Amino acid sequence: MVGSSHEALHRIFQKDPALLTRTLQSVLRVPFPEPREFAAMNVDLTEIEPIERRVDTLLRAETDEGAYLLVVESQGKPDERKRGSWPYYLSYLYEKYRCEPVLIVTTQSSATARWASQPIHLGVRGCPSLTVRPFVLGPDNVPVITDEREAARDVPLAVLSAMTHGKGPQTAPILESLAAALRTIDPDSAAVFVQFVDSCLADPRAQQMWRDLMTAIQYFWRHPLAEQVREEGREEGREEGRAQERAESVLRTLQWRGIVVPDVVRKRVLSSTDMDELGSWLDRSYRVADAGELFGEGS
């Protein structure tokens, strides 16, 4: 189970290696050849005993131009030690496998992205013996995907978009479009992507919105991520606890979207114990412009 944004930001490429080369080509404009196949590799770069060195994700991509080693490093904040370890990783991998290594850094921070994108020069100043130029995927270049059709065309890229842009005014449409797109893929893959996104949402309101969306389509409740919530629900009364949670989700969503909720609407929502009815209201809460529209025509 993924428990942190660090893990999610590189493991998504283990889940869908082709996403890595697509982002190299379309986001970073790197003329990377189209791979025929991928193979996951041992991430442990430890040599003999004294120092353990381990990359986050390591993939081998076979192309018509030869094999490449794709090194993915998830970076939360600047770390000057990486300016020594990253050149080591690439040199070690080239020496061991005689394949061209490519370093890709993923981050949720624009400041970290700017830091990571700076070339690493080793040797005489102005005339280095070794230069490393990391490719960086972050908030400034990963596309913001808020359209359901665009999200459905490339679900892994939409997941990366949500993981990277998980805060700010565009959070709601990003998460809503991804939630709709997840319905178009197999449930097992969708459940993994749900966990990746959940672990990357640092804003508690955004994370709650995501869990509300996933509750509505059952992915959150079927995933181990929800085990603690399920246990709490059992203690409080199974159906009653879930109905109350869903009712509160409806109201939270309206509040998140800046829609005023009159007392009469609030009381009706909180008094309902019909899960299907509450599910319909939750779906509408992401689209209505006025709280009175929540109950549909003729309410």
Short mmCIF file of C-alpha atoms in Angstrom, two decimals:
data_model
loop_
_atom_site.label_atom_id
_atom_site.label_comp_id
_atom_site.label_asym_id
_atom_site.label_seq_id
_atom_site.Cartn_x
_atom_site.Cartn_y
_atom_site.Cartn_z
CA MET A 1 0.00 0.00 0.00
CA VAL A 2 1.33 3.44 -0.94
CA GLY A 3 1.61 5.66 2.11
CA SER A 4 3.28 8.82 0.86
CA SER A 5 3.46 11.19 -2.06
CA HIS A 6 7.13 10.25 -2.48
CA GLU A 7 6.18 6.65 -3.21
CA ALA A 8 3.25 7.52 -5.46
CA LEU A 9 5.20 10.00 -7.60
CA HIS A 10 7.57 7.33 -8.86
CA ARG A 11 5.50 4.15 -8.50
CA ILE A 12 2.93 5.42 -10.97
CA PHE A 13 5.60 4.79 -13.62
CA GLN A 14 5.97 1.22 -12.40
CA LYS A 15 2.21 0.84 -12.84
CA ASP A 16 2.34 2.31 -16.37
CA PRO A 17 5.91 2.54 -17.75
CA ALA A 18 4.64 3.93 -21.05
CA LEU A 19 3.47 7.04 -19.19
CA LEU A 20 7.12 7.81 -18.52
CA THR A 21 8.14 7.89 -22.17
CA ARG A 22 4.93 9.73 -23.11
CA THR A 23 5.77 12.50 -20.65
CA LEU A 24 9.35 12.63 -21.87
CA GLN A 25 8.10 13.06 -25.43
CA SER A 26 5.04 15.28 -24.98
CA VAL A 27 5.73 17.23 -21.77
CA LEU A 28 9.52 17.59 -21.80
CA ARG A 29 9.89 17.48 -25.62
CA VAL A 30 12.68 14.91 -25.42
CA PRO A 31 13.05 12.96 -28.70
CA PHE A 32 12.93 9.63 -26.91
CA PRO A 33 12.42 6.65 -29.25
CA GLU A 34 9.24 4.59 -28.92
CA PRO A 35 9.89 1.56 -26.68
CA ARG A 36 8.95 -1.92 -27.84
CA GLU A 37 8.87 -3.26 -24.29
CA PHE A 38 9.72 -2.39 -20.69
CA ALA A 39 11.29 -4.38 -17.88
CA ALA A 40 11.39 -3.46 -14.20
CA MET A 41 14.91 -3.65 -12.76
CA ASN A 42 16.49 -3.96 -9.33
CA VAL A 43 16.61 -0.49 -7.78
CA ASP A 44 19.44 -1.39 -5.40
CA LEU A 45 22.73 0.18 -6.55
CA THR A 46 24.69 -0.81 -3.46
CA GLU A 47 28.28 -1.80 -4.23
CA ILE A 48 30.08 -4.18 -1.80
CA GLU A 49 29.26 -3.16 1.80
CA PRO A 50 29.86 0.35 3.13
CA ILE A 51 27.29 2.60 1.38
CA GLU A 52 23.79 1.67 0.33
CA ARG A 53 22.57 3.51 -2.76
CA ARG A 54 19.06 2.95 -4.03
CA VAL A 55 17.06 4.70 -6.76
CA ASP A 56 13.30 5.10 -6.47
CA THR A 57 12.23 3.43 -9.73
CA LEU A 58 14.39 1.84 -12.43
CA LEU A 59 13.00 0.64 -15.77
CA ARG A 60 14.66 -0.76 -18.88
CA ALA A 61 13.10 0.41 -22.15
CA GLU A 62 13.90 -1.50 -25.33
CA THR A 63 13.73 0.67 -28.46
CA ASP A 64 14.81 0.39 -32.08
CA GLU A 65 17.78 2.58 -31.15
CA GLY A 66 18.83 0.27 -28.34
CA ALA A 67 18.09 -0.08 -24.62
CA TYR A 68 17.68 2.82 -22.19
CA LEU A 69 17.65 2.78 -18.41
CA LEU A 70 14.98 5.14 -17.04
CA VAL A 71 15.86 6.33 -13.54
CA VAL A 72 12.93 7.98 -11.73
CA GLU A 73 13.61 9.96 -8.56
CA SER A 74 10.76 11.44 -6.49
CA GLN A 75 11.92 14.63 -4.79
CA GLY A 76 9.99 16.46 -2.07
CA LYS A 77 12.47 19.28 -1.46
CA PRO A 78 15.98 20.34 -2.51
CA ASP A 79 18.70 18.06 -1.20
CA GLU A 80 22.27 18.96 -2.11
CA ARG A 81 23.41 15.38 -1.52
CA LYS A 82 21.51 14.39 -4.66
CA ARG A 83 23.91 16.48 -6.73
CA GLY A 84 26.52 13.89 -5.83
CA SER A 85 24.39 10.75 -5.84
CA TRP A 86 22.58 11.38 -9.16
CA PRO A 87 25.81 11.46 -11.22
CA TYR A 88 26.90 8.34 -9.34
CA TYR A 89 23.66 6.52 -10.22
CA LEU A 90 24.02 7.28 -13.93
CA SER A 91 27.71 6.40 -14.09
CA TYR A 92 27.23 3.20 -12.13
CA LEU A 93 24.29 2.08 -14.26
CA TYR A 94 26.10 2.78 -17.50
CA GLU A 95 29.17 0.88 -16.32
CA LYS A 96 27.13 -2.08 -15.09
CA TYR A 97 24.64 -2.44 -17.96
CA ARG A 98 26.27 -0.53 -20.85
CA CYS A 99 22.92 1.14 -21.56
CA GLU A 100 22.22 4.84 -21.82
CA PRO A 101 20.78 6.06 -18.47
CA VAL A 102 18.12 8.80 -18.37
CA LEU A 103 17.37 10.66 -15.12
CA ILE A 104 13.79 11.89 -14.55
CA VAL A 105 12.90 13.78 -11.36
CA THR A 106 9.24 14.11 -10.26
CA THR A 107 8.04 16.68 -7.73
CA GLN A 108 4.94 18.52 -6.50
CA SER A 109 6.93 21.69 -5.81
CA SER A 110 7.80 24.40 -8.35
CA ALA A 111 10.76 25.50 -6.23
CA THR A 112 12.08 21.94 -6.06
CA ALA A 113 11.55 21.56 -9.81
CA ARG A 114 13.67 24.66 -10.49
CA TRP A 115 16.38 23.36 -8.19
CA ALA A 116 16.37 19.85 -9.67
CA SER A 117 16.52 21.10 -13.27
CA GLN A 118 19.83 22.88 -12.75
CA PRO A 119 22.69 21.03 -14.51
CA ILE A 120 25.19 19.32 -12.24
CA HIS A 121 28.77 20.16 -13.29
CA LEU A 122 31.67 18.17 -11.84
CA GLY A 123 35.26 19.15 -12.53
CA VAL A 124 37.01 22.40 -13.48
CA ARG A 125 34.70 25.41 -13.24
CA GLY A 126 33.64 26.42 -16.73
CA CYS A 127 35.11 23.24 -18.19
CA PRO A 128 33.52 20.30 -16.34
CA SER A 129 34.57 16.70 -16.83
CA LEU A 130 31.01 15.52 -16.20
CA THR A 131 27.66 17.27 -16.64
CA VAL A 132 24.31 15.77 -15.61
CA ARG A 133 21.08 17.38 -16.86
CA PRO A 134 18.02 15.94 -15.08
CA PHE A 135 14.64 15.97 -16.79
CA VAL A 136 12.02 17.27 -14.35
CA LEU A 137 8.25 16.68 -14.21
CA GLY A 138 6.48 19.11 -11.88
CA PRO A 139 3.67 21.66 -11.51
CA ASP A 140 5.08 23.96 -14.20
CA ASN A 141 5.04 21.43 -17.03
CA VAL A 142 2.71 18.52 -16.17
CA PRO A 143 -0.58 19.39 -17.91
CA VAL A 144 -3.62 20.41 -15.88
CA ILE A 145 -6.40 18.04 -17.00
CA THR A 146 -9.90 19.23 -16.13
CA ASP A 147 -11.84 17.76 -19.05
CA GLU A 148 -13.43 14.32 -18.62
CA ARG A 149 -12.83 13.28 -22.22
CA GLU A 150 -9.19 14.32 -22.09
CA ALA A 151 -8.76 12.45 -18.80
CA ALA A 152 -10.34 9.31 -20.25
CA ARG A 153 -8.00 9.39 -23.27
CA ASP A 154 -4.95 9.02 -21.01
CA VAL A 155 -5.97 8.03 -17.48
CA PRO A 156 -2.41 7.58 -16.12
CA LEU A 157 -1.51 11.10 -17.29
CA ALA A 158 -4.69 12.41 -15.63
CA VAL A 159 -3.60 10.65 -12.43
CA LEU A 160 -0.18 12.31 -12.65
CA SER A 161 -1.94 15.63 -13.19
CA ALA A 162 -3.99 15.16 -10.00
CA MET A 163 -0.93 14.05 -8.04
CA THR A 164 1.07 17.07 -9.19
CA HIS A 165 -1.62 19.77 -9.00
CA GLY A 166 -3.42 18.57 -5.87
CA LYS A 167 -3.99 22.01 -4.40
CA GLY A 168 -5.29 25.38 -5.55
CA PRO A 169 -8.41 26.57 -7.38
CA GLN A 170 -8.22 23.91 -10.10
CA THR A 171 -8.25 20.99 -7.68
CA ALA A 172 -11.99 20.35 -7.88
CA PRO A 173 -12.29 20.08 -11.69
CA ILE A 174 -9.08 18.02 -11.88
CA LEU A 175 -10.38 15.49 -9.35
CA GLU A 176 -13.87 15.43 -10.83
CA SER A 177 -12.61 14.73 -14.35
CA LEU A 178 -10.30 11.99 -13.07
CA ALA A 179 -13.11 10.39 -11.05
CA ALA A 180 -15.21 10.17 -14.22
CA ALA A 181 -12.26 8.77 -16.21
CA LEU A 182 -11.60 6.03 -13.64
CA ARG A 183 -14.98 4.55 -14.48
CA THR A 184 -13.65 3.72 -17.96
CA ILE A 185 -10.80 1.41 -16.87
CA ASP A 186 -10.61 -1.89 -15.02
CA PRO A 187 -11.44 -1.66 -11.29
CA ASP A 188 -8.13 -3.10 -10.07
CA SER A 189 -6.05 -0.50 -11.92
CA ALA A 190 -8.47 2.21 -10.84
CA ALA A 191 -8.08 1.21 -7.18
CA VAL A 192 -4.28 1.55 -7.43
CA PHE A 193 -4.57 4.98 -9.04
CA VAL A 194 -7.02 6.04 -6.32
CA GLN A 195 -4.39 5.27 -3.71
CA PHE A 196 -1.66 7.15 -5.59
CA VAL A 197 -3.78 10.30 -5.74
CA ASP A 198 -4.91 10.02 -2.12
CA SER A 199 -1.33 9.84 -0.87
CA CYS A 200 -0.33 12.99 -2.82
CA LEU A 201 -3.13 15.31 -1.67
CA ALA A 202 -1.54 17.33 1.13
CA ASP A 203 -4.52 19.68 1.44
CA PRO A 204 -6.99 17.99 3.87
CA ARG A 205 -9.98 19.52 2.05
CA ALA A 206 -8.76 18.20 -1.30
CA GLN A 207 -8.11 14.77 0.18
CA GLN A 208 -11.59 14.68 1.72
CA MET A 209 -13.13 15.75 -1.57
CA TRP A 210 -11.27 12.94 -3.33
CA ARG A 211 -12.44 10.37 -0.78
CA ASP A 212 -15.99 11.62 -1.14
CA LEU A 213 -15.77 11.21 -4.91
CA MET A 214 -14.35 7.72 -4.56
CA THR A 215 -16.96 6.76 -1.97
CA ALA A 216 -19.64 7.67 -4.50
CA ILE A 217 -18.20 5.20 -7.03
CA GLN A 218 -17.14 2.60 -4.43
CA TYR A 219 -13.37 2.64 -5.12
CA PHE A 220 -12.52 4.14 -1.75
CA TRP A 221 -14.64 1.66 0.15
CA ARG A 222 -13.27 -1.37 -1.69
CA HIS A 223 -9.63 -0.38 -1.16
CA PRO A 224 -7.45 -1.22 1.90
CA LEU A 225 -7.02 2.53 2.35
CA ALA A 226 -10.53 2.61 3.80
CA GLU A 227 -10.11 -0.21 6.32
CA GLN A 228 -9.90 2.15 9.27
CA VAL A 229 -12.98 4.01 8.10
CA ARG A 230 -14.85 0.74 7.68
CA GLU A 231 -13.94 -0.32 11.22
CA GLU A 232 -15.23 2.97 12.58
CA GLY A 233 -18.42 2.48 10.57
CA ARG A 234 -18.97 -0.95 12.13
CA GLU A 235 -18.69 0.48 15.62
CA GLU A 236 -21.21 3.24 14.93
CA GLY A 237 -23.66 1.06 13.02
CA ARG A 238 -22.92 -0.07 9.48
CA GLU A 239 -25.57 1.50 7.28
CA GLU A 240 -26.31 4.41 9.59
CA GLY A 241 -22.66 5.37 9.78
CA ARG A 242 -22.19 5.23 6.00
CA ALA A 243 -25.38 7.21 5.36
CA GLN A 244 -24.25 9.91 7.77
CA GLU A 245 -20.83 10.03 6.13
CA ARG A 246 -22.35 10.33 2.66
CA ALA A 247 -24.75 13.07 3.79
CA GLU A 248 -21.85 15.04 5.24
CA SER A 249 -19.96 14.50 1.98
CA VAL A 250 -22.79 16.17 0.06
CA LEU A 251 -22.68 19.22 2.32
CA ARG A 252 -18.87 19.38 2.32
CA THR A 253 -18.79 19.34 -1.46
CA LEU A 254 -21.25 22.22 -1.72
CA GLN A 255 -19.27 24.18 0.86
CA TRP A 256 -15.99 23.40 -0.98
CA ARG A 257 -17.53 24.82 -4.17
CA GLY A 258 -18.62 28.00 -2.40
CA ILE A 259 -22.37 27.28 -2.62
CA VAL A 260 -24.55 28.57 0.23
CA VAL A 261 -26.53 25.77 1.91
CA PRO A 262 -29.86 26.90 3.46
CA ASP A 263 -30.97 25.24 6.69
CA VAL A 264 -33.87 23.49 4.94
CA VAL A 265 -31.45 21.81 2.51
CA ARG A 266 -29.01 20.90 5.26
CA LYS A 267 -31.76 19.31 7.38
CA ARG A 268 -33.14 17.28 4.47
CA VAL A 269 -29.72 15.94 3.54
CA LEU A 270 -28.75 15.03 7.11
CA SER A 271 -32.09 13.33 7.79
CA SER A 272 -31.86 10.96 4.80
CA THR A 273 -30.77 7.36 5.37
CA ASP A 274 -31.34 6.20 1.77
CA MET A 275 -27.90 5.41 0.32
CA ASP A 276 -29.11 5.55 -3.30
CA GLU A 277 -30.76 8.91 -2.73
CA LEU A 278 -27.68 10.27 -0.99
CA GLY A 279 -25.51 8.92 -3.81
CA SER A 280 -27.58 10.83 -6.37
CA TRP A 281 -27.32 14.01 -4.31
CA LEU A 282 -23.57 13.54 -3.98
CA ASP A 283 -23.21 13.21 -7.76
CA ARG A 284 -25.28 16.37 -8.27
CA SER A 285 -23.34 18.30 -5.62
CA TYR A 286 -20.39 18.52 -8.02
CA ARG A 287 -22.51 20.08 -10.78
CA VAL A 288 -25.32 22.22 -9.35
CA ALA A 289 -25.06 25.99 -9.25
CA ASP A 290 -27.56 26.36 -6.40
CA ALA A 291 -28.20 24.15 -3.37
CA GLY A 292 -31.91 24.07 -4.25
CA GLU A 293 -31.08 22.12 -7.42
CA LEU A 294 -29.60 19.29 -5.39
CA PHE A 295 -32.86 17.33 -5.17
CA GLY A 296 -33.74 17.51 -8.87
CA GLU A 297 -36.92 18.70 -10.53
CA GLY A 298 -40.17 18.45 -8.65
CA SER A 299 -38.46 18.19 -5.26
#
